PDB file of C-alpha atoms in Angstrom:
ATOM      1  CA  UNK L  28      40.014 233.136 150.599  1.00 50.00           C
ATOM      2  CA  UNK L  29      41.317 229.653 150.138  1.00 48.00           C
ATOM      3  CA  UNK L  30      44.028 228.153 147.994  1.00 47.00           C
ATOM      4  CA  UNK L  31      47.579 228.941 147.045  1.00 46.00           C
ATOM      5  CA  UNK L  32      47.855 231.382 144.166  1.00 50.00           C
ATOM      6  CA  UNK L  33      51.036 231.681 142.103  1.00 44.00           C
ATOM      7  CA  UNK L  34      51.746 234.819 140.016  1.00 48.00           C
ATOM      8  CA  UNK L  35      52.183 234.166 136.295  1.00 44.00           C
ATOM      9  CA  UNK L  36      54.250 235.704 133.508  1.00 43.00           C
ATOM     10  CA  UNK L  37      53.284 237.099 130.117  1.00 44.00           C
ATOM     11  CA  UNK L  38      52.019 235.005 127.210  1.00 48.00           C
ATOM     12  CA  UNK L  39      52.460 235.473 123.470  1.00 53.00           C
ATOM     13  CA  UNK L  40      49.412 236.200 121.293  1.00 90.00           C
ATOM     14  CA  UNK L  41      47.358 238.322 123.675  1.00 96.00           C
ATOM     15  CA  UNK L  42      48.119 242.046 123.931  1.00 97.00           C
ATOM     16  CA  UNK L  43      46.594 245.091 125.693  1.00 97.00           C
ATOM     17  CA  UNK L  44      43.347 246.385 124.176  1.00 98.00           C
ATOM     18  CA  UNK L  45      43.194 250.134 123.459  1.00 97.00           C
ATOM     19  CA  UNK L  46      40.435 252.499 122.363  1.00 96.00           C
ATOM     20  CA  UNK L  47      41.929 252.545 118.873  1.00 96.00           C
ATOM     21  CA  UNK L  48      41.299 248.797 118.636  1.00 96.00           C
ATOM     22  CA  UNK L  49      37.561 248.976 119.386  1.00 95.00           C
ATOM     23  CA  UNK L  50      36.349 249.309 115.745  1.00 93.00           C
ATOM     24  CA  UNK L  51      38.277 246.158 114.853  1.00 93.00           C
ATOM     25  CA  UNK L  52      36.307 244.130 117.428  1.00 92.00           C
ATOM     26  CA  UNK L  53      33.151 244.431 115.276  1.00 85.00           C
ATOM     27  CA  UNK L  54      30.915 244.789 118.309  1.00 87.00           C
ATOM     28  CA  UNK L  55      27.139 244.717 117.688  1.00 79.00           C
ATOM     29  CA  UNK L  56      25.913 248.301 117.748  1.00 75.00           C
ATOM     30  CA  UNK L  57      27.105 251.744 118.774  1.00 76.00           C
ATOM     31  CA  UNK L  58      26.116 251.185 122.381  1.00 70.00           C
ATOM     32  CA  UNK L  59      28.494 248.235 122.686  1.00 89.00           C
ATOM     33  CA  UNK L  60      31.335 250.403 121.382  1.00 91.00           C
ATOM     34  CA  UNK L  61      30.523 253.133 123.906  1.00 93.00           C
ATOM     35  CA  UNK L  62      30.333 250.677 126.804  1.00 93.00           C
ATOM     36  CA  UNK L  63      33.666 249.159 125.823  1.00 95.00           C
ATOM     37  CA  UNK L  64      35.240 252.605 125.573  1.00 96.00           C
ATOM     38  CA  UNK L  65      33.882 253.546 129.016  1.00 96.00           C
ATOM     39  CA  UNK L  66      35.351 250.373 130.514  1.00 96.00           C
ATOM     40  CA  UNK L  67      38.763 251.016 128.965  1.00 97.00           C
ATOM     41  CA  UNK L  68      38.765 254.588 130.257  1.00 97.00           C
ATOM     42  CA  UNK L  69      37.646 253.675 133.759  1.00 96.00           C
ATOM     43  CA  UNK L  70      40.222 250.904 134.123  1.00 97.00           C
ATOM     44  CA  UNK L  71      42.980 251.680 131.589  1.00 97.00           C
ATOM     45  CA  UNK L  72      45.784 249.335 130.615  1.00 97.00           C
ATOM     46  CA  UNK L  73      44.143 246.111 131.784  1.00 98.00           C
ATOM     47  CA  UNK L  74      41.802 244.805 129.069  1.00 98.00           C
ATOM     48  CA  UNK L  75      43.410 242.470 126.513  1.00 98.00           C
ATOM     49  CA  UNK L  76      42.729 240.888 123.129  1.00 97.00           C
ATOM     50  CA  UNK L  77      44.087 238.569 120.462  1.00 96.00           C
ATOM     51  CA  UNK L  78      44.142 240.660 117.244  1.00 95.00           C
ATOM     52  CA  UNK L  79      44.150 237.637 114.962  1.00 93.00           C
ATOM     53  CA  UNK L  80      40.886 236.203 116.320  1.00 94.00           C
ATOM     54  CA  UNK L  81      39.266 239.291 117.925  1.00 94.00           C
ATOM     55  CA  UNK L  82      38.877 237.374 121.208  1.00 95.00           C
ATOM     56  CA  UNK L  83      39.052 239.700 124.199  1.00 96.00           C
ATOM     57  CA  UNK L  84      38.589 240.265 127.922  1.00 96.00           C
ATOM     58  CA  UNK L  85      37.186 243.525 129.284  1.00 97.00           C
ATOM     59  CA  UNK L  86      38.540 244.319 132.734  1.00 98.00           C
ATOM     60  CA  UNK L  87      36.723 246.538 135.232  1.00 97.00           C
ATOM     61  CA  UNK L  88      36.946 247.332 138.928  1.00 97.00           C
ATOM     62  CA  UNK L  89      35.697 244.955 141.633  1.00 97.00           C
ATOM     63  CA  UNK L  90      33.117 246.723 143.836  1.00 96.00           C
ATOM     64  CA  UNK L  91      35.034 250.023 143.837  1.00 96.00           C
ATOM     65  CA  UNK L  92      38.156 248.349 145.196  1.00 96.00           C
ATOM     66  CA  UNK L  93      41.048 250.034 143.400  1.00 95.00           C
ATOM     67  CA  UNK L  94      43.436 247.172 144.174  1.00 96.00           C
ATOM     68  CA  UNK L  95      41.134 244.503 142.677  1.00 98.00           C
ATOM     69  CA  UNK L  96      40.185 244.137 139.011  1.00 98.00           C
ATOM     70  CA  UNK L  97      37.478 241.873 137.614  1.00 98.00           C
ATOM     71  CA  UNK L  98      36.758 240.343 134.224  1.00 97.00           C
ATOM     72  CA  UNK L  99      33.495 241.968 133.139  1.00 95.00           C
ATOM     73  CA  UNK L 100      33.203 240.429 129.681  1.00 94.00           C
ATOM     74  CA  UNK L 101      34.669 237.302 128.109  1.00 94.00           C
ATOM     75  CA  UNK L 102      34.640 236.836 124.348  1.00 93.00           C
ATOM     76  CA  UNK L 103      36.961 233.897 123.815  1.00 93.00           C
ATOM     77  CA  UNK L 104      36.868 230.332 122.529  1.00 89.00           C
ATOM     78  CA  UNK L 105      40.386 229.270 121.584  1.00 92.00           C
ATOM     79  CA  UNK L 106      42.669 231.605 123.511  1.00 95.00           C
ATOM     80  CA  UNK L 107      41.127 232.137 126.945  1.00 96.00           C
ATOM     81  CA  UNK L 108      44.235 230.902 128.846  1.00 96.00           C
ATOM     82  CA  UNK L 109      46.490 233.312 126.915  1.00 96.00           C
ATOM     83  CA  UNK L 110      44.065 236.185 127.503  1.00 97.00           C
ATOM     84  CA  UNK L 111      43.803 235.478 131.223  1.00 98.00           C
ATOM     85  CA  UNK L 112      47.561 235.196 131.553  1.00 96.00           C
ATOM     86  CA  UNK L 113      48.146 238.515 129.793  1.00 97.00           C
ATOM     87  CA  UNK L 114      45.380 240.223 131.810  1.00 98.00           C
ATOM     88  CA  UNK L 115      47.028 239.146 135.073  1.00 97.00           C
ATOM     89  CA  UNK L 116      50.336 240.593 133.887  1.00 96.00           C
ATOM     90  CA  UNK L 117      48.774 243.895 132.794  1.00 97.00           C
ATOM     91  CA  UNK L 118      46.826 244.237 136.060  1.00 97.00           C
ATOM     92  CA  UNK L 119      50.081 243.737 137.952  1.00 96.00           C
ATOM     93  CA  UNK L 120      51.732 246.489 135.909  1.00 96.00           C
ATOM     94  CA  UNK L 121      48.916 248.824 136.962  1.00 96.00           C
ATOM     95  CA  UNK L 122      49.475 247.984 140.634  1.00 96.00           C
ATOM     96  CA  UNK L 123      46.466 245.696 141.126  1.00 97.00           C
ATOM     97  CA  UNK L 124      46.814 242.889 143.639  1.00 96.00           C
ATOM     98  CA  UNK L 125      44.123 240.547 142.355  1.00 97.00           C
ATOM     99  CA  UNK L 126      42.182 239.728 139.185  1.00 98.00           C
ATOM    100  CA  UNK L 127      38.744 238.174 139.713  1.00 98.00           C
ATOM    101  CA  UNK L 128      36.091 236.540 137.548  1.00 98.00           C
ATOM    102  CA  UNK L 129      32.543 235.592 138.529  1.00 95.00           C
ATOM    103  CA  UNK L 130      30.903 232.455 137.163  1.00 94.00           C
ATOM    104  CA  UNK L 131      27.196 231.768 137.602  1.00 88.00           C
ATOM    105  CA  UNK L 132      27.119 228.324 136.005  1.00 76.00           C
ATOM    106  CA  UNK L 133      27.661 225.133 137.995  1.00 67.00           C
ATOM    107  CA  UNK L 134      30.125 222.487 136.826  1.00 62.00           C
ATOM    108  CA  UNK L 135      30.672 218.897 137.814  1.00 64.00           C
ATOM    109  CA  UNK L 136      34.263 219.123 136.626  1.00 68.00           C
ATOM    110  CA  UNK L 137      36.688 221.997 136.351  1.00 80.00           C
ATOM    111  CA  UNK L 138      35.229 225.231 135.010  1.00 90.00           C
ATOM    112  CA  UNK L 139      36.702 226.907 131.962  1.00 92.00           C
ATOM    113  CA  UNK L 140      38.072 229.645 134.220  1.00 95.00           C
ATOM    114  CA  UNK L 141      40.053 227.058 136.155  1.00 94.00           C
ATOM    115  CA  UNK L 142      41.275 225.529 132.924  1.00 94.00           C
ATOM    116  CA  UNK L 143      42.352 229.030 131.870  1.00 95.00           C
ATOM    117  CA  UNK L 144      44.564 229.396 134.935  1.00 94.00           C
ATOM    118  CA  UNK L 145      42.340 230.973 137.585  1.00 97.00           C
ATOM    119  CA  UNK L 146      41.693 229.383 140.964  1.00 96.00           C
ATOM    120  CA  UNK L 147      38.394 229.147 142.810  1.00 95.00           C
ATOM    121  CA  UNK L 148      38.540 231.610 145.687  1.00 96.00           C
ATOM    122  CA  UNK L 149      34.973 231.535 146.961  1.00 96.00           C
ATOM    123  CA  UNK L 150      31.731 229.660 146.479  1.00 96.00           C
ATOM    124  CA  UNK L 151      28.789 231.891 147.321  1.00 97.00           C
ATOM    125  CA  UNK L 152      25.646 230.069 148.404  1.00 98.00           C
ATOM    126  CA  UNK L 153      22.156 231.528 148.465  1.00 98.00           C
ATOM    127  CA  UNK L 154      19.059 231.342 150.650  1.00 98.00           C
ATOM    128  CA  UNK L 155      15.457 232.520 150.614  1.00 98.00           C
ATOM    129  CA  UNK L 156      12.664 232.864 153.164  1.00 97.00           C
ATOM    130  CA  UNK L 157       8.964 233.680 153.232  1.00 94.00           C
ATOM    131  CA  UNK L 158       8.923 237.344 154.288  1.00 90.00           C
ATOM    132  CA  UNK L 159       5.900 236.742 156.495  1.00 86.00           C
ATOM    133  CA  UNK L 160       7.725 234.218 158.633  1.00 79.00           C
ATOM    134  CA  UNK L 161       8.192 235.842 162.025  1.00 70.00           C
ATOM    135  CA  UNK L 162      11.736 236.046 163.302  1.00 68.00           C
ATOM    136  CA  UNK L 163      12.027 237.250 166.845  1.00 64.00           C
ATOM    137  CA  UNK L 164      15.199 239.193 167.482  1.00 56.00           C
ATOM    138  CA  UNK L 165      16.437 239.380 171.039  1.00 58.00           C
ATOM    139  CA  UNK L 166      14.994 242.247 173.047  1.00 64.00           C
ATOM    140  CA  UNK L 167      17.589 245.001 173.118  1.00 69.00           C
ATOM    141  CA  UNK L 168      17.851 248.516 174.444  1.00 81.00           C
ATOM    142  CA  UNK L 169      19.681 249.828 171.403  1.00 88.00           C
ATOM    143  CA  UNK L 170      19.232 252.641 168.918  1.00 93.00           C
ATOM    144  CA  UNK L 171      18.456 251.864 165.279  1.00 95.00           C
ATOM    145  CA  UNK L 172      19.531 254.489 162.749  1.00 96.00           C
ATOM    146  CA  UNK L 173      18.761 254.707 159.031  1.00 96.00           C
ATOM    147  CA  UNK L 174      22.032 255.571 157.315  1.00 96.00           C
ATOM    148  CA  UNK L 175      22.298 258.400 154.786  1.00 93.00           C
ATOM    149  CA  UNK L 176      25.074 258.604 152.211  1.00 90.00           C
ATOM    150  CA  UNK L 177      25.523 262.240 153.277  1.00 92.00           C
ATOM    151  CA  UNK L 178      26.304 261.420 156.936  1.00 94.00           C
ATOM    152  CA  UNK L 179      30.105 261.344 156.731  1.00 94.00           C
ATOM    153  CA  UNK L 180      30.659 260.591 160.423  1.00 95.00           C
ATOM    154  CA  UNK L 181      28.284 257.620 160.534  1.00 96.00           C
ATOM    155  CA  UNK L 182      29.600 256.378 157.195  1.00 95.00           C
ATOM    156  CA  UNK L 183      33.139 256.327 158.575  1.00 96.00           C
ATOM    157  CA  UNK L 184      31.971 254.382 161.642  1.00 96.00           C
ATOM    158  CA  UNK L 185      30.264 251.831 159.392  1.00 96.00           C
ATOM    159  CA  UNK L 186      33.400 251.546 157.282  1.00 96.00           C
ATOM    160  CA  UNK L 187      35.533 250.737 160.331  1.00 97.00           C
ATOM    161  CA  UNK L 188      33.013 248.123 161.503  1.00 97.00           C
ATOM    162  CA  UNK L 189      32.677 246.645 158.012  1.00 96.00           C
ATOM    163  CA  UNK L 190      36.425 246.266 157.495  1.00 96.00           C
ATOM    164  CA  UNK L 191      36.817 244.610 160.893  1.00 97.00           C
ATOM    165  CA  UNK L 192      33.917 242.199 160.352  1.00 96.00           C
ATOM    166  CA  UNK L 193      34.579 240.975 156.791  1.00 95.00           C
ATOM    167  CA  UNK L 194      37.510 239.102 155.202  1.00 94.00           C
ATOM    168  CA  UNK L 195      39.778 241.187 152.958  1.00 94.00           C
ATOM    169  CA  UNK L 196      38.036 240.257 149.701  1.00 95.00           C
ATOM    170  CA  UNK L 197      34.585 241.315 150.931  1.00 95.00           C
ATOM    171  CA  UNK L 198      35.446 244.594 152.641  1.00 96.00           C
ATOM    172  CA  UNK L 199      33.661 247.656 151.331  1.00 95.00           C
ATOM    173  CA  UNK L 200      35.446 250.846 150.351  1.00 95.00           C
ATOM    174  CA  UNK L 201      34.018 254.284 151.099  1.00 94.00           C
ATOM    175  CA  UNK L 202      33.194 254.683 147.399  1.00 95.00           C
ATOM    176  CA  UNK L 203      31.338 251.369 147.389  1.00 96.00           C
ATOM    177  CA  UNK L 204      29.334 252.335 150.473  1.00 95.00           C
ATOM    178  CA  UNK L 205      28.345 255.680 148.968  1.00 94.00           C
ATOM    179  CA  UNK L 206      27.373 254.122 145.644  1.00 95.00           C
ATOM    180  CA  UNK L 207      25.419 251.386 147.430  1.00 97.00           C
ATOM    181  CA  UNK L 208      23.538 253.886 149.596  1.00 96.00           C
ATOM    182  CA  UNK L 209      22.606 255.888 146.503  1.00 95.00           C
ATOM    183  CA  UNK L 210      21.177 252.888 144.648  1.00 96.00           C
ATOM    184  CA  UNK L 211      17.381 252.608 144.126  1.00 96.00           C
ATOM    185  CA  UNK L 212      15.565 250.618 146.810  1.00 96.00           C
ATOM    186  CA  UNK L 213      18.587 250.348 149.112  1.00 98.00           C
ATOM    187  CA  UNK L 214      18.369 250.947 152.863  1.00 98.00           C
ATOM    188  CA  UNK L 215      20.986 250.512 155.569  1.00 98.00           C
ATOM    189  CA  UNK L 216      20.107 250.307 159.261  1.00 98.00           C
ATOM    190  CA  UNK L 217      22.865 250.746 161.837  1.00 97.00           C
ATOM    191  CA  UNK L 218      22.622 249.623 165.458  1.00 97.00           C
ATOM    192  CA  UNK L 219      24.156 251.812 168.152  1.00 96.00           C
ATOM    193  CA  UNK L 220      24.727 250.472 171.659  1.00 94.00           C
ATOM    194  CA  UNK L 221      26.192 252.597 174.455  1.00 91.00           C
ATOM    195  CA  UNK L 222      27.394 255.183 171.978  1.00 91.00           C
ATOM    196  CA  UNK L 223      29.082 252.744 169.583  1.00 94.00           C
ATOM    197  CA  UNK L 224      27.996 251.292 166.222  1.00 96.00           C
ATOM    198  CA  UNK L 225      27.953 247.534 166.825  1.00 97.00           C
ATOM    199  CA  UNK L 226      26.131 246.129 163.769  1.00 98.00           C
ATOM    200  CA  UNK L 227      24.407 247.020 160.534  1.00 98.00           C
ATOM    201  CA  UNK L 228      22.182 245.472 157.888  1.00 98.00           C
ATOM    202  CA  UNK L 229      21.816 246.579 154.266  1.00 98.00           C
ATOM    203  CA  UNK L 230      18.920 245.469 152.072  1.00 98.00           C
ATOM    204  CA  UNK L 231      17.285 246.220 148.729  1.00 98.00           C
ATOM    205  CA  UNK L 232      13.564 246.444 147.973  1.00 96.00           C
ATOM    206  CA  UNK L 233      12.330 245.131 144.644  1.00 94.00           C
ATOM    207  CA  UNK L 234       8.771 244.716 143.354  1.00 92.00           C
ATOM    208  CA  UNK L 235       7.339 242.042 145.658  1.00 92.00           C
ATOM    209  CA  UNK L 236      10.768 240.714 146.582  1.00 96.00           C
ATOM    210  CA  UNK L 237      13.663 241.773 148.765  1.00 97.00           C
ATOM    211  CA  UNK L 238      17.300 240.959 149.323  1.00 98.00           C
ATOM    212  CA  UNK L 239      19.388 241.280 152.480  1.00 98.00           C
ATOM    213  CA  UNK L 240      22.694 242.355 150.999  1.00 98.00           C
ATOM    214  CA  UNK L 241      24.955 242.851 153.996  1.00 97.00           C
ATOM    215  CA  UNK L 242      24.962 241.773 157.629  1.00 98.00           C
ATOM    216  CA  UNK L 243      27.889 242.850 159.798  1.00 97.00           C
ATOM    217  CA  UNK L 244      28.509 242.630 163.541  1.00 97.00           C
ATOM    218  CA  UNK L 245      31.467 244.084 165.402  1.00 97.00           C
ATOM    219  CA  UNK L 246      33.821 241.108 165.988  1.00 96.00           C
ATOM    220  CA  UNK L 247      34.000 241.506 169.760  1.00 96.00           C
ATOM    221  CA  UNK L 248      30.178 241.607 169.955  1.00 95.00           C
ATOM    222  CA  UNK L 249      29.560 238.466 167.911  1.00 94.00           C
ATOM    223  CA  UNK L 250      27.779 235.665 169.737  1.00 91.00           C
ATOM    224  CA  UNK L 251      25.400 238.062 171.520  1.00 91.00           C
ATOM    225  CA  UNK L 252      22.478 237.676 169.111  1.00 91.00           C
ATOM    226  CA  UNK L 253      23.132 240.895 167.192  1.00 94.00           C
ATOM    227  CA  UNK L 254      23.248 239.016 163.887  1.00 94.00           C
ATOM    228  CA  UNK L 255      19.768 237.629 164.452  1.00 93.00           C
ATOM    229  CA  UNK L 256      18.632 241.066 165.612  1.00 93.00           C
ATOM    230  CA  UNK L 257      19.710 242.907 162.447  1.00 95.00           C
ATOM    231  CA  UNK L 258      18.435 240.149 160.133  1.00 95.00           C
ATOM    232  CA  UNK L 259      15.037 240.491 161.819  1.00 93.00           C
ATOM    233  CA  UNK L 260      15.229 244.281 161.328  1.00 94.00           C
ATOM    234  CA  UNK L 261      15.913 243.881 157.622  1.00 95.00           C
ATOM    235  CA  UNK L 262      13.255 241.230 157.144  1.00 95.00           C
ATOM    236  CA  UNK L 263      10.661 243.333 158.968  1.00 93.00           C
ATOM    237  CA  UNK L 264      11.420 246.417 156.876  1.00 95.00           C
ATOM    238  CA  UNK L 265      11.227 244.445 153.630  1.00 96.00           C
ATOM    239  CA  UNK L 266       7.951 242.861 154.696  1.00 94.00           C
ATOM    240  CA  UNK L 267       6.499 246.315 155.397  1.00 94.00           C
ATOM    241  CA  UNK L 268       7.715 247.423 151.973  1.00 94.00           C
ATOM    242  CA  UNK L 269       5.660 244.714 150.274  1.00 95.00           C
ATOM    243  CA  UNK L 270       8.166 241.891 149.834  1.00 96.00           C
ATOM    244  CA  UNK L 271       6.726 238.383 149.968  1.00 96.00           C
ATOM    245  CA  UNK L 272      10.077 236.587 149.560  1.00 96.00           C
ATOM    246  CA  UNK L 273      13.514 237.639 150.791  1.00 98.00           C
ATOM    247  CA  UNK L 274      16.868 236.280 149.665  1.00 98.00           C
ATOM    248  CA  UNK L 275      20.430 236.539 150.910  1.00 98.00           C
ATOM    249  CA  UNK L 276      23.815 234.924 150.342  1.00 98.00           C
ATOM    250  CA  UNK L 277      26.985 233.994 152.199  1.00 98.00           C
ATOM    251  CA  UNK L 278      30.278 232.232 151.578  1.00 96.00           C
ATOM    252  CA  UNK L 279      30.400 228.438 151.626  1.00 96.00           C
ATOM    253  CA  UNK L 280      33.275 228.802 154.098  1.00 95.00           C
ATOM    254  CA  UNK L 281      31.227 230.940 156.516  1.00 95.00           C
ATOM    255  CA  UNK L 282      29.682 228.183 158.613  1.00 96.00           C
ATOM    256  CA  UNK L 283      28.629 230.570 161.366  1.00 94.00           C
ATOM    257  CA  UNK L 284      26.388 232.653 159.106  1.00 96.00           C
ATOM    258  CA  UNK L 285      24.922 229.532 157.470  1.00 97.00           C
ATOM    259  CA  UNK L 286      23.899 228.183 160.859  1.00 96.00           C
ATOM    260  CA  UNK L 287      22.268 231.494 161.740  1.00 95.00           C
ATOM    261  CA  UNK L 288      20.250 231.725 158.533  1.00 96.00           C
ATOM    262  CA  UNK L 289      19.147 228.098 158.619  1.00 96.00           C
ATOM    263  CA  UNK L 290      18.142 228.403 162.262  1.00 93.00           C
ATOM    264  CA  UNK L 291      15.991 231.410 161.340  1.00 93.00           C
ATOM    265  CA  UNK L 292      14.202 229.441 158.620  1.00 94.00           C
ATOM    266  CA  UNK L 293      16.024 230.445 155.445  1.00 97.00           C
ATOM    267  CA  UNK L 294      16.064 227.679 152.828  1.00 97.00           C
ATOM    268  CA  UNK L 295      18.826 226.992 150.327  1.00 98.00           C
ATOM    269  CA  UNK L 296      18.368 228.053 146.679  1.00 97.00           C
ATOM    270  CA  UNK L 297      21.326 226.261 145.043  1.00 95.00           C
ATOM    271  CA  UNK L 298      20.323 227.257 141.501  1.00 94.00           C
ATOM    272  CA  UNK L 299      21.360 230.824 142.379  1.00 95.00           C
ATOM    273  CA  UNK L 300      24.794 229.954 143.794  1.00 96.00           C
ATOM    274  CA  UNK L 301      27.884 231.299 142.068  1.00 96.00           C
ATOM    275  CA  UNK L 302      31.679 231.051 142.181  1.00 96.00           C
ATOM    276  CA  UNK L 303      34.522 233.554 142.293  1.00 97.00           C
ATOM    277  CA  UNK L 304      37.770 232.697 140.557  1.00 98.00           C
ATOM    278  CA  UNK L 305      40.962 234.693 140.644  1.00 97.00           C
ATOM    279  CA  UNK L 306      44.721 235.045 140.508  1.00 97.00           C
ATOM    280  CA  UNK L 307      47.144 237.266 142.369  1.00 95.00           C
ATOM    281  CA  UNK L 308      49.490 239.480 140.402  1.00 94.00           C
ATOM    282  CA  UNK L 309      53.252 239.789 140.682  1.00 84.00           C
ATOM    283  CA  UNK L 310      52.875 242.843 142.973  1.00 79.00           C
ATOM    284  CA  UNK L 311      50.378 241.251 145.346  1.00 70.00           C
ATOM    285  CA  UNK L 312      51.054 241.053 149.050  1.00 69.00           C
ATOM    286  CA  UNK L 313      47.674 239.627 150.064  1.00 65.00           C
ATOM    287  CA  UNK L 314      47.187 236.513 152.155  1.00 60.00           C
ATOM    288  CA  UNK L 315      45.477 233.864 150.033  1.00 51.00           C
ATOM    289  CA  UNK L 316      44.615 231.275 152.683  1.00 48.00           C
TER     290      UNK L 316
END
């Protein structure tokens, strides 16, 4: 992550949102009420609202990371800064280290999330490739294993590799791995070399399209062509599954991965880029830059 984040204090006007407050929000339909209630129960004490205007923020969990909350819904026009400020305070009271918000829209100037007090932490850029383009991975005498969510030993090995390979914000928890592996169309291939898991690739099959979700290489084995090898594995599997186009993404700050993907023939799709904004809480001990 980049930037210097400064914890904030509470603001008047915005207060915690409780289940008892849901009927007052006048949400459209019973389903909306149920979804809001589920969010409040799954991540209690973090969502906030302004009773006088009914503006609110619904706060959930970021990718099954218990120490990171994320803004899942924004309904605010006048009081977004006050809502964000109060949400940061409430997340800190619950022991969270970071509050995040994702923004899909591009802005020439400052986004409304920045104006509300959040700081841009990451810009995620996207790529796509013709699935029938041949990518030749380096010849390797390694074992490729399809990962099952029920293989606890292999899952733990992947978790260790994943946490060593990715920056703090992008590390996967065990719960996230298990949920990911149980999702429709998802496959994860691990690469074992001399008895050790050295890389993995995760991808999702859609109807006629595919996405390479995760590429990780053991830090001490980077620079040996394993990244290209696992990308070629994922692309080949998606092609066999019927995908004609394959997408992936990486951080703007990750120059190494960008060079790899562009060298392999992936082309930028800037219309699909997105940004992550966030703020640390008063209890946070994370490194922000």
